[in-house]
PDB file of C-alpha atoms in Angstrom:
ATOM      1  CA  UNK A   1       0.000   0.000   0.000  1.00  0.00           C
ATOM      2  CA  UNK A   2       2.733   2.768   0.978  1.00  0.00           C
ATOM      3  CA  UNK A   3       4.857   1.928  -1.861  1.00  0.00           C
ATOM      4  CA  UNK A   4       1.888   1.872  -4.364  1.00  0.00           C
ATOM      5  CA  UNK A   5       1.122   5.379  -2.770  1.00  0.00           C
ATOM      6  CA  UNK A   6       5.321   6.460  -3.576  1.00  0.00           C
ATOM      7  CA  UNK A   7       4.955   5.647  -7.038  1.00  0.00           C
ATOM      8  CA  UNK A   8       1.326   7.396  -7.815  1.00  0.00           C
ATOM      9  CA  UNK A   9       2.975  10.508  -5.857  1.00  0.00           C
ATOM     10  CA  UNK A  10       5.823  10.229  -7.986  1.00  0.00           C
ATOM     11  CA  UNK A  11       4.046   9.720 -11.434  1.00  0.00           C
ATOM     12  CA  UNK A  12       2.180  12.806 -10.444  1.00  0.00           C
ATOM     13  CA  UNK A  13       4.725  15.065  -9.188  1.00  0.00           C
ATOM     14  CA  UNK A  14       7.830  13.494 -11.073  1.00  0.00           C
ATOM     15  CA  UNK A  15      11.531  14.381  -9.238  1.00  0.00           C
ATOM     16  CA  UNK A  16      13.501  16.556 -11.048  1.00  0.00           C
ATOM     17  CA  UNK A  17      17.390  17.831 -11.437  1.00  0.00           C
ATOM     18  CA  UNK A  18      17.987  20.729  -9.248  1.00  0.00           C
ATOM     19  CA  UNK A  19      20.088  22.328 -11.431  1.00  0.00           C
ATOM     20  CA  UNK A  20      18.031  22.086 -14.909  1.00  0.00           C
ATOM     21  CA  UNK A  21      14.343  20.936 -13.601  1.00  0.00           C
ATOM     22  CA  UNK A  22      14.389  18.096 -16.117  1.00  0.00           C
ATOM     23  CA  UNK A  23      12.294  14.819 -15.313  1.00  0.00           C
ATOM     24  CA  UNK A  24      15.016  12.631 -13.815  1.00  0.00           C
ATOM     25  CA  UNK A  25      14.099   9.286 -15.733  1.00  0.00           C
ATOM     26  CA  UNK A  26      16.014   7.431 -13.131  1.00  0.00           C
ATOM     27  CA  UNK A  27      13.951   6.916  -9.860  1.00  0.00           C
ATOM     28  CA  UNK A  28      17.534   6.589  -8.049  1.00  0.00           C
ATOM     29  CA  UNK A  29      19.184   9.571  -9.473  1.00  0.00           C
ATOM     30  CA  UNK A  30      19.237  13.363  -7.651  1.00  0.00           C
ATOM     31  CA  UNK A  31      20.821  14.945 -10.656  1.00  0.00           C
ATOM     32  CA  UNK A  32      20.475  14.305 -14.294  1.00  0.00           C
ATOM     33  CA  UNK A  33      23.554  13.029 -16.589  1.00  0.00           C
ATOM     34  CA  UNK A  34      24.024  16.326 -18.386  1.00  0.00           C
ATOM     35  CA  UNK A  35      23.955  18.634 -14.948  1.00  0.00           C
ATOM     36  CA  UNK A  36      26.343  15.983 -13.265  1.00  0.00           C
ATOM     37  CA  UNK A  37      29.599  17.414 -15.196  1.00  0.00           C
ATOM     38  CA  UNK A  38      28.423  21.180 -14.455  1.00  0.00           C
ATOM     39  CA  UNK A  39      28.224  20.339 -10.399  1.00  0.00           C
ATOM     40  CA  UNK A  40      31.622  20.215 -10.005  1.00  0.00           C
ATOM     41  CA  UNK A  41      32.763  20.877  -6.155  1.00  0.00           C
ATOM     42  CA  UNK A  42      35.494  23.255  -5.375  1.00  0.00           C
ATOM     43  CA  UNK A  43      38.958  21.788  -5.668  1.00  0.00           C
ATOM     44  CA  UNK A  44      42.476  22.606  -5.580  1.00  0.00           C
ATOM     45  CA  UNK A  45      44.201  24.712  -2.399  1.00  0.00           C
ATOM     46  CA  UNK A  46      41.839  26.472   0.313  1.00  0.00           C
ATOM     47  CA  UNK A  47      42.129  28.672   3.170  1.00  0.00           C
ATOM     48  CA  UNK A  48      42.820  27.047   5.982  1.00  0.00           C
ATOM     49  CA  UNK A  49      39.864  28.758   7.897  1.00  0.00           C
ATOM     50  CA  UNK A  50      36.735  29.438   5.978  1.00  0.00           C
ATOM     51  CA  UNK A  51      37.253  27.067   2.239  1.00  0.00           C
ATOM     52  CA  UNK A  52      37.311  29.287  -0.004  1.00  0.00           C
ATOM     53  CA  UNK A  53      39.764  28.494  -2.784  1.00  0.00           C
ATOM     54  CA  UNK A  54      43.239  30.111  -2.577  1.00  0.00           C
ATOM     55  CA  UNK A  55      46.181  30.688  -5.600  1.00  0.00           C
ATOM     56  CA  UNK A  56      48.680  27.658  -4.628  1.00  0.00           C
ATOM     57  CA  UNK A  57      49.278  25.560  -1.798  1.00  0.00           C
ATOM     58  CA  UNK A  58      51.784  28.148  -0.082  1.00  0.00           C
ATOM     59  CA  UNK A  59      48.734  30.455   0.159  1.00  0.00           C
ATOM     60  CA  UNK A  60      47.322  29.402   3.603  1.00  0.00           C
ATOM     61  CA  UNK A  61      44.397  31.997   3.984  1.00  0.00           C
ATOM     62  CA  UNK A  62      42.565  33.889   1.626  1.00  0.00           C
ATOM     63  CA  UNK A  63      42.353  37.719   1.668  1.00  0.00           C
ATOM     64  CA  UNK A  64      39.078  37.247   3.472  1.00  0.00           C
ATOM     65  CA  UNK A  65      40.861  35.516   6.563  1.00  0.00           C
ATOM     66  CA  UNK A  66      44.146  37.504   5.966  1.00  0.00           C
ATOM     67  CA  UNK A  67      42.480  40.452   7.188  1.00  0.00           C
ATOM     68  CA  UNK A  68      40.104  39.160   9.712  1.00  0.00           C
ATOM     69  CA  UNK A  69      40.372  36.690  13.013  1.00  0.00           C
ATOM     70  CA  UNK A  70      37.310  34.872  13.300  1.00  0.00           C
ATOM     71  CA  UNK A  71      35.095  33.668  16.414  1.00  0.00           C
ATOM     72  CA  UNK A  72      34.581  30.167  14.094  1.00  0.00           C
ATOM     73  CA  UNK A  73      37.321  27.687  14.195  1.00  0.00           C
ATOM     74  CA  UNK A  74      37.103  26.357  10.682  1.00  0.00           C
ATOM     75  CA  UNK A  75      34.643  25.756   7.865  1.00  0.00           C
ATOM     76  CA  UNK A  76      34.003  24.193   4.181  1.00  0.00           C
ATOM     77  CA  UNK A  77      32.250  24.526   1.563  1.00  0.00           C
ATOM     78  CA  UNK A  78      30.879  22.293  -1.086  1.00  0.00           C
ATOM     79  CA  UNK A  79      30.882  24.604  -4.277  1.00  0.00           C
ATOM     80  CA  UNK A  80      30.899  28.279  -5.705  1.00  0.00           C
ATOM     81  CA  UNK A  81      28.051  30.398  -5.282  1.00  0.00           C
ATOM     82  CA  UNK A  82      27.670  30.829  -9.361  1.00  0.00           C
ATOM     83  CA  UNK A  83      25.744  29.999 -12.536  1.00  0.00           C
ATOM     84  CA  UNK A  84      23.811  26.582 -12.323  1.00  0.00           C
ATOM     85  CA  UNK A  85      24.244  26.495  -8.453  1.00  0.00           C
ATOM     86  CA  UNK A  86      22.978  29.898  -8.119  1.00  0.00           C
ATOM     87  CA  UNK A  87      19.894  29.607  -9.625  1.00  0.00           C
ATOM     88  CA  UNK A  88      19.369  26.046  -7.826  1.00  0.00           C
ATOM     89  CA  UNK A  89      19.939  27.573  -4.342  1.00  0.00           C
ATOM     90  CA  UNK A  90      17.386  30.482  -5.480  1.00  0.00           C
ATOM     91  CA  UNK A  91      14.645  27.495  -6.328  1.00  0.00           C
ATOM     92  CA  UNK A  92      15.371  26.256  -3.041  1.00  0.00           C
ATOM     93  CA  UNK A  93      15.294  28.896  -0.822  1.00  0.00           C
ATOM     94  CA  UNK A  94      11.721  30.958  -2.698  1.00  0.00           C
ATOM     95  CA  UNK A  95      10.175  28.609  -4.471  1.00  0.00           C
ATOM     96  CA  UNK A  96       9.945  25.656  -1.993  1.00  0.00           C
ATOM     97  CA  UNK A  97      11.915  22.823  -3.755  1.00  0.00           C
ATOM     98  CA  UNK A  98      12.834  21.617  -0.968  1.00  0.00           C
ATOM     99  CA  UNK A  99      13.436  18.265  -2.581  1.00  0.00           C
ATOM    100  CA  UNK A 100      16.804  19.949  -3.559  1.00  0.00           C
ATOM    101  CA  UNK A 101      17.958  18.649  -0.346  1.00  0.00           C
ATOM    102  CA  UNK A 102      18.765  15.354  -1.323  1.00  0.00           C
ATOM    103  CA  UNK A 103      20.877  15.877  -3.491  1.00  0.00           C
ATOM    104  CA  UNK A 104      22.465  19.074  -1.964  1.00  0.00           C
ATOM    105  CA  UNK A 105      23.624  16.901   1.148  1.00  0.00           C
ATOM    106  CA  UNK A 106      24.845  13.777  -0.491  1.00  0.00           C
ATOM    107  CA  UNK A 107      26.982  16.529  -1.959  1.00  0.00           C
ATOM    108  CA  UNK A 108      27.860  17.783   1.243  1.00  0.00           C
ATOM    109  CA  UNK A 109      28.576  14.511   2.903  1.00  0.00           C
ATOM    110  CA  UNK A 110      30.602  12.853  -0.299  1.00  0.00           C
ATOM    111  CA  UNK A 111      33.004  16.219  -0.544  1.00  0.00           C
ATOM    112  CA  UNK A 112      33.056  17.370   3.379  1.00  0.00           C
ATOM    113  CA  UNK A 113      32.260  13.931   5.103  1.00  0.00           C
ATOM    114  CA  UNK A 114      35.859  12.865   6.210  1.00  0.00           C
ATOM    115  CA  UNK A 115      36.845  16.469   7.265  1.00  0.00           C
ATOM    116  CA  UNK A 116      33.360  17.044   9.376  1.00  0.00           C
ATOM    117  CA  UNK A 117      34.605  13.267  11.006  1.00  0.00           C
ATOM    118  CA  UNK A 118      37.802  14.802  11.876  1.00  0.00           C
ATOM    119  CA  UNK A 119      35.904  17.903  13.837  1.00  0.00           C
ATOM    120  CA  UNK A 120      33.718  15.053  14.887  1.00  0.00           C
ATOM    121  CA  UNK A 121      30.809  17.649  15.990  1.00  0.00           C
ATOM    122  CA  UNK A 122      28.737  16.356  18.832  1.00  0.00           C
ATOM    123  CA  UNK A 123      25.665  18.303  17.797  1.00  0.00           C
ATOM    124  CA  UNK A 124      24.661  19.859  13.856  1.00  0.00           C
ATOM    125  CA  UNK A 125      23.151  23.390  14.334  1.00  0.00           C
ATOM    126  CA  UNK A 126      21.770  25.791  11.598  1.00  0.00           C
ATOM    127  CA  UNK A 127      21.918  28.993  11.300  1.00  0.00           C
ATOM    128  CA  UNK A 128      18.154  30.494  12.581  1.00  0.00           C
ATOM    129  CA  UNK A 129      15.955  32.302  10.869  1.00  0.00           C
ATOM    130  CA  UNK A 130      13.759  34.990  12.206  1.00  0.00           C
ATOM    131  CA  UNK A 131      10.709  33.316  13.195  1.00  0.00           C
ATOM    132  CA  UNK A 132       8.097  35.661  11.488  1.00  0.00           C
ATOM    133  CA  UNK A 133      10.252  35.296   8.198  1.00  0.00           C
ATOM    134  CA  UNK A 134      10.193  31.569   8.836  1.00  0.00           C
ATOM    135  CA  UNK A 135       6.413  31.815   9.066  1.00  0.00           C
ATOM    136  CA  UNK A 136       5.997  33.551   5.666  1.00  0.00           C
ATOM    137  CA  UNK A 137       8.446  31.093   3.517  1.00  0.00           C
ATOM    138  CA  UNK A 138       7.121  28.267   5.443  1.00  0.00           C
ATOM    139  CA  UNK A 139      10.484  26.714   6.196  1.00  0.00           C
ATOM    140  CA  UNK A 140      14.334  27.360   6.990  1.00  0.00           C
ATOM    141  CA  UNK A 141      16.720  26.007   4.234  1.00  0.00           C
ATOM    142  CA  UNK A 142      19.714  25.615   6.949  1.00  0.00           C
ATOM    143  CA  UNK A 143      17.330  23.792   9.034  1.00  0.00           C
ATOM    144  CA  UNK A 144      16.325  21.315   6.060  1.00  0.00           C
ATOM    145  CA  UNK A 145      20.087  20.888   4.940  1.00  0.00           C
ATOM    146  CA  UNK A 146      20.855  20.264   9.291  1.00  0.00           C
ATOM    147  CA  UNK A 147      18.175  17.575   9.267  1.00  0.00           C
ATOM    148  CA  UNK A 148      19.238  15.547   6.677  1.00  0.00           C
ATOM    149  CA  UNK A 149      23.115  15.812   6.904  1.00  0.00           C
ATOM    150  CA  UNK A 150      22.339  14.461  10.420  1.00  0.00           C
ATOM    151  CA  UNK A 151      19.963  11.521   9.652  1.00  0.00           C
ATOM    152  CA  UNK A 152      22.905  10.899   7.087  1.00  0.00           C
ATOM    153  CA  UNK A 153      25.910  11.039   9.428  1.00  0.00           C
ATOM    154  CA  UNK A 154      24.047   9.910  12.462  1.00  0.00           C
ATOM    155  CA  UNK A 155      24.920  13.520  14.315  1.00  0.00           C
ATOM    156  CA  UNK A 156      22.398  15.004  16.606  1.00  0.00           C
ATOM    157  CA  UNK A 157      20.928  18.113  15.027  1.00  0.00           C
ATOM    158  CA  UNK A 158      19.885  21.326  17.358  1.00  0.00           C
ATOM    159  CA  UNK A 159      17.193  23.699  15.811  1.00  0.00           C
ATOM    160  CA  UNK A 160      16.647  25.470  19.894  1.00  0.00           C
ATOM    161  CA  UNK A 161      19.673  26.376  20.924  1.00  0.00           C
ATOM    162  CA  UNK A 162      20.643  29.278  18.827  1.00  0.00           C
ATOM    163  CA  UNK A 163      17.809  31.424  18.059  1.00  0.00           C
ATOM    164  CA  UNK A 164      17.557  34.521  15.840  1.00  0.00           C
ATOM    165  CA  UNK A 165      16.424  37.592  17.871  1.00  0.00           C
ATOM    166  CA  UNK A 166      15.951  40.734  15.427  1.00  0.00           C
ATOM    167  CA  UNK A 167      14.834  41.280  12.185  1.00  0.00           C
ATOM    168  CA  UNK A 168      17.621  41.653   9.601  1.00  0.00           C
ATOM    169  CA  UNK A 169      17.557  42.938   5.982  1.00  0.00           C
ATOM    170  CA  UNK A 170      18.857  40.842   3.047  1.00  0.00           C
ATOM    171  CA  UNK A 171      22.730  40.297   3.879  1.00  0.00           C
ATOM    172  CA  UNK A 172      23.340  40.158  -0.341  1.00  0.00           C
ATOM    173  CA  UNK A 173      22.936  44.169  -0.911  1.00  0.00           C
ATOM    174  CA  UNK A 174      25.224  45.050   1.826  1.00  0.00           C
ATOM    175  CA  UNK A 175      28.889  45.585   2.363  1.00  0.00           C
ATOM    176  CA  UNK A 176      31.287  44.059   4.928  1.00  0.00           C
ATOM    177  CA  UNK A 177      30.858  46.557   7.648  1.00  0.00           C
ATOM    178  CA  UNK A 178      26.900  47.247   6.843  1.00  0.00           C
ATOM    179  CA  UNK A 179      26.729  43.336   7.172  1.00  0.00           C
ATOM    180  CA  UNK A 180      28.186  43.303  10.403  1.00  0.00           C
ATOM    181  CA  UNK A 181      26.191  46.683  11.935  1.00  0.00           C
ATOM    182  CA  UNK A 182      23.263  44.506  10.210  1.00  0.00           C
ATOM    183  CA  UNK A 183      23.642  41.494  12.352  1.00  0.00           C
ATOM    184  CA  UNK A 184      25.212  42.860  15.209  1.00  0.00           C
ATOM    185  CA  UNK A 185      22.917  41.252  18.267  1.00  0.00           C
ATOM    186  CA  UNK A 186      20.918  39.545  15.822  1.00  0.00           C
ATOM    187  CA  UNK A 187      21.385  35.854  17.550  1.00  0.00           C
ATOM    188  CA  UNK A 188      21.718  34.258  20.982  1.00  0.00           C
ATOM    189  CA  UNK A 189      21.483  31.100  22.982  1.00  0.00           C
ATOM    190  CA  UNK A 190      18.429  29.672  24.777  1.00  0.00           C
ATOM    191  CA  UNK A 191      20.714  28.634  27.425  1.00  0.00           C
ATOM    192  CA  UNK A 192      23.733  30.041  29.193  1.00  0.00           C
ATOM    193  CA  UNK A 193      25.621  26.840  29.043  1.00  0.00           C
ATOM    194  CA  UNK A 194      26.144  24.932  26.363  1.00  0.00           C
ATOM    195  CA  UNK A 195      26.309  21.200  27.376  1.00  0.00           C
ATOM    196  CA  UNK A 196      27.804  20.269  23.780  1.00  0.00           C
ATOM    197  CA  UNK A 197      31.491  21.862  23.156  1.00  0.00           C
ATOM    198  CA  UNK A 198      32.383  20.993  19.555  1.00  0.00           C
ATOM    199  CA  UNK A 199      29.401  22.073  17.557  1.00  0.00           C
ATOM    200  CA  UNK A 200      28.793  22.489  13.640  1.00  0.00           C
ATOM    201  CA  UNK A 201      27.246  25.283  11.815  1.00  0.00           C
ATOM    202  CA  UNK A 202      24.938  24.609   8.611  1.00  0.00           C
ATOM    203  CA  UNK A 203      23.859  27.080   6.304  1.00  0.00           C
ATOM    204  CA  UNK A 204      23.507  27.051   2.528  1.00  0.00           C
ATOM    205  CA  UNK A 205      25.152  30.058   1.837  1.00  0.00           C
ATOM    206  CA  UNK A 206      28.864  31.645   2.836  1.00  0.00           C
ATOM    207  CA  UNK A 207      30.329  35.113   1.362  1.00  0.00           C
ATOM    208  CA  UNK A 208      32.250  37.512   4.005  1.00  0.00           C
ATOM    209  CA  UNK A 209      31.974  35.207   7.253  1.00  0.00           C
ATOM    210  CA  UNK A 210      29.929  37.815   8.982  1.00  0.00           C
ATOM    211  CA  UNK A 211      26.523  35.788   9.753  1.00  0.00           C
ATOM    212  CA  UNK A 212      29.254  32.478  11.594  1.00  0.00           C
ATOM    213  CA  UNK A 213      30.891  35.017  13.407  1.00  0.00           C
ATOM    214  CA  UNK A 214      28.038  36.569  15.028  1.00  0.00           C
ATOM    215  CA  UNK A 215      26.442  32.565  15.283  1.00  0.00           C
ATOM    216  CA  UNK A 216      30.216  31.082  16.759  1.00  0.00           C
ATOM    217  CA  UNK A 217      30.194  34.205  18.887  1.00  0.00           C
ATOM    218  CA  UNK A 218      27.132  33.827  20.807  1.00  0.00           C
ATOM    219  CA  UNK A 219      27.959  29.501  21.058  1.00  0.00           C
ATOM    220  CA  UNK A 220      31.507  30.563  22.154  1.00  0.00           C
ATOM    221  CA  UNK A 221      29.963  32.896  24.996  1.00  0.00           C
ATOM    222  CA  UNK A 222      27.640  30.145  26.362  1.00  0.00           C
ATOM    223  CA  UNK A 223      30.976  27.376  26.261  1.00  0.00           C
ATOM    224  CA  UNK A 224      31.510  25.904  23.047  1.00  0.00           C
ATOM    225  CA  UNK A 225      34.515  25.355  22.439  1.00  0.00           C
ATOM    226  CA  UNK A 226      34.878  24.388  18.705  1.00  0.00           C
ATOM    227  CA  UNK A 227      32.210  26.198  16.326  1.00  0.00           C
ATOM    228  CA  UNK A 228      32.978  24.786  12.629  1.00  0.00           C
ATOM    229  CA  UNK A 229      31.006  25.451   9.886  1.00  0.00           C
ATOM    230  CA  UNK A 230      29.719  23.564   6.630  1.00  0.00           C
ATOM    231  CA  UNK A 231      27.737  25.213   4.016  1.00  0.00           C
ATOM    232  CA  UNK A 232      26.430  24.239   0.573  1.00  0.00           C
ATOM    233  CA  UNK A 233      28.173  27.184  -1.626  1.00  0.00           C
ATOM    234  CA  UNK A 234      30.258  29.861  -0.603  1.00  0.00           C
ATOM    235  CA  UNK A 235      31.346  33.289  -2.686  1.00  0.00           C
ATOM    236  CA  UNK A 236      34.684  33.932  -4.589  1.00  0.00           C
ATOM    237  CA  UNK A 237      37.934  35.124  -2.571  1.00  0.00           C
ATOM    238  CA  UNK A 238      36.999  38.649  -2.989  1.00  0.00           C
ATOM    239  CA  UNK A 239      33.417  38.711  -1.946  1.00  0.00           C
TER     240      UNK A 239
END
């Protein structure tokens, strides 16, 4: 009965590739043939701290972390914020395909599983959303990518801990130091002692670092003592 019920549900609303909303023909796929060779994952030399990708080996941070010291400990990232992924991560977040997920995370797990391992996190957290924003989309993207990357790596995931206090405006139009004036305050703990001390930070998207500081700040003050971070795409060296 339930798995006659999986296939009419999928003959009527048919999966598709999250990068060019074909019909994937195969029932076991998340991404079609043609997209596969256009999701490819950053690579090469990255800074030590946040991911993003750096000019050689010798580099060790990029100009990003050169200038800035950090309240996070470390983070990855799975690709570049650009073309294809772009406009996936824009279905995802404001036009509900949340299906995206799936193959987002097996993404996230297959490029960034052995390094999240090595933190070995004892609790997945995402980054909040205000709740009266969270009301109007109807769900929180980080949250969605938490969930699943902890079903898959068998990580306890955290969605009270860390709330989001004030309102914010988009971080995208904004500079470095607006960005920071933006979310200054903007999060803090429900408690004011954190019983887990090595805790990872999901999100989907990572440009300046601005939004994991002020998250790793607030965990740091209540007595975390690692605050890594893993998100699905993060922005060129200069962003």
């Amino acid at each position: 009965m339930i798995q006659a019920l999986e296939e009419m549900i999928t003959l009527l609303y048919p999966r598709r590739c999250p990068l060019c909303q074909d019909i994937l023909t195969d029932k076991a796929a998340l991404i079609c043939m043609k997209c596969r060779t256009k999701a490819v994952p950053i690579r090469g030399p990255k800074c030590k701290t946040c991911g993003k990708p750096v000019a050689s080996l010798e580099t060790e941070y990029c100009p990003d972390c050169q200038e800035k010291t950090h309240f996070f400990t470390s983070g990855r990232a799975v690709f570049l914020y650009e073309e294809e992924i772009r406009k996936s991560v824009y279905q995802f977040k404001f036009h509900n395909k949340r299906e995206y997920a799936g193959f987002y995370v097996s993404e996230m797990e297959r490029v960034c599983g052995d390094e999240i391992r090595t933190w070995n996190p004892d609790v997945i957290i995402p980054i909040p959303m205000y709740k009266r924003k969270k009301r109007q989309r109807g769900y929180n993207q980080a949250e969605i990518l938490a969930k699943c990357l902890g079903k898959r790596l068998q990580i306890p995931v955290d969605t009270k801990s860390l709330v989001r206090v004030q309102k914010t405006i988009p971080q995208k139009s904004l500079g470095r130091k607006e960005r920071e004036i933006n979310l200054k305050n903007a999060f803090k703990t429900s408690t004011n002692a954190l019983e887990l001390k090595k805790v990872l930070l999901v999100d989907d998207i990572y440009t300046t670092g601005v939004t994991m500081d002020e998250a790793a700040k607030v965990l740091w003050m209540a007595g975390a003592e690692e605050v890594h971070f893993l998100v699905l795409c993060t922005g060129k060296p200069d962003c």
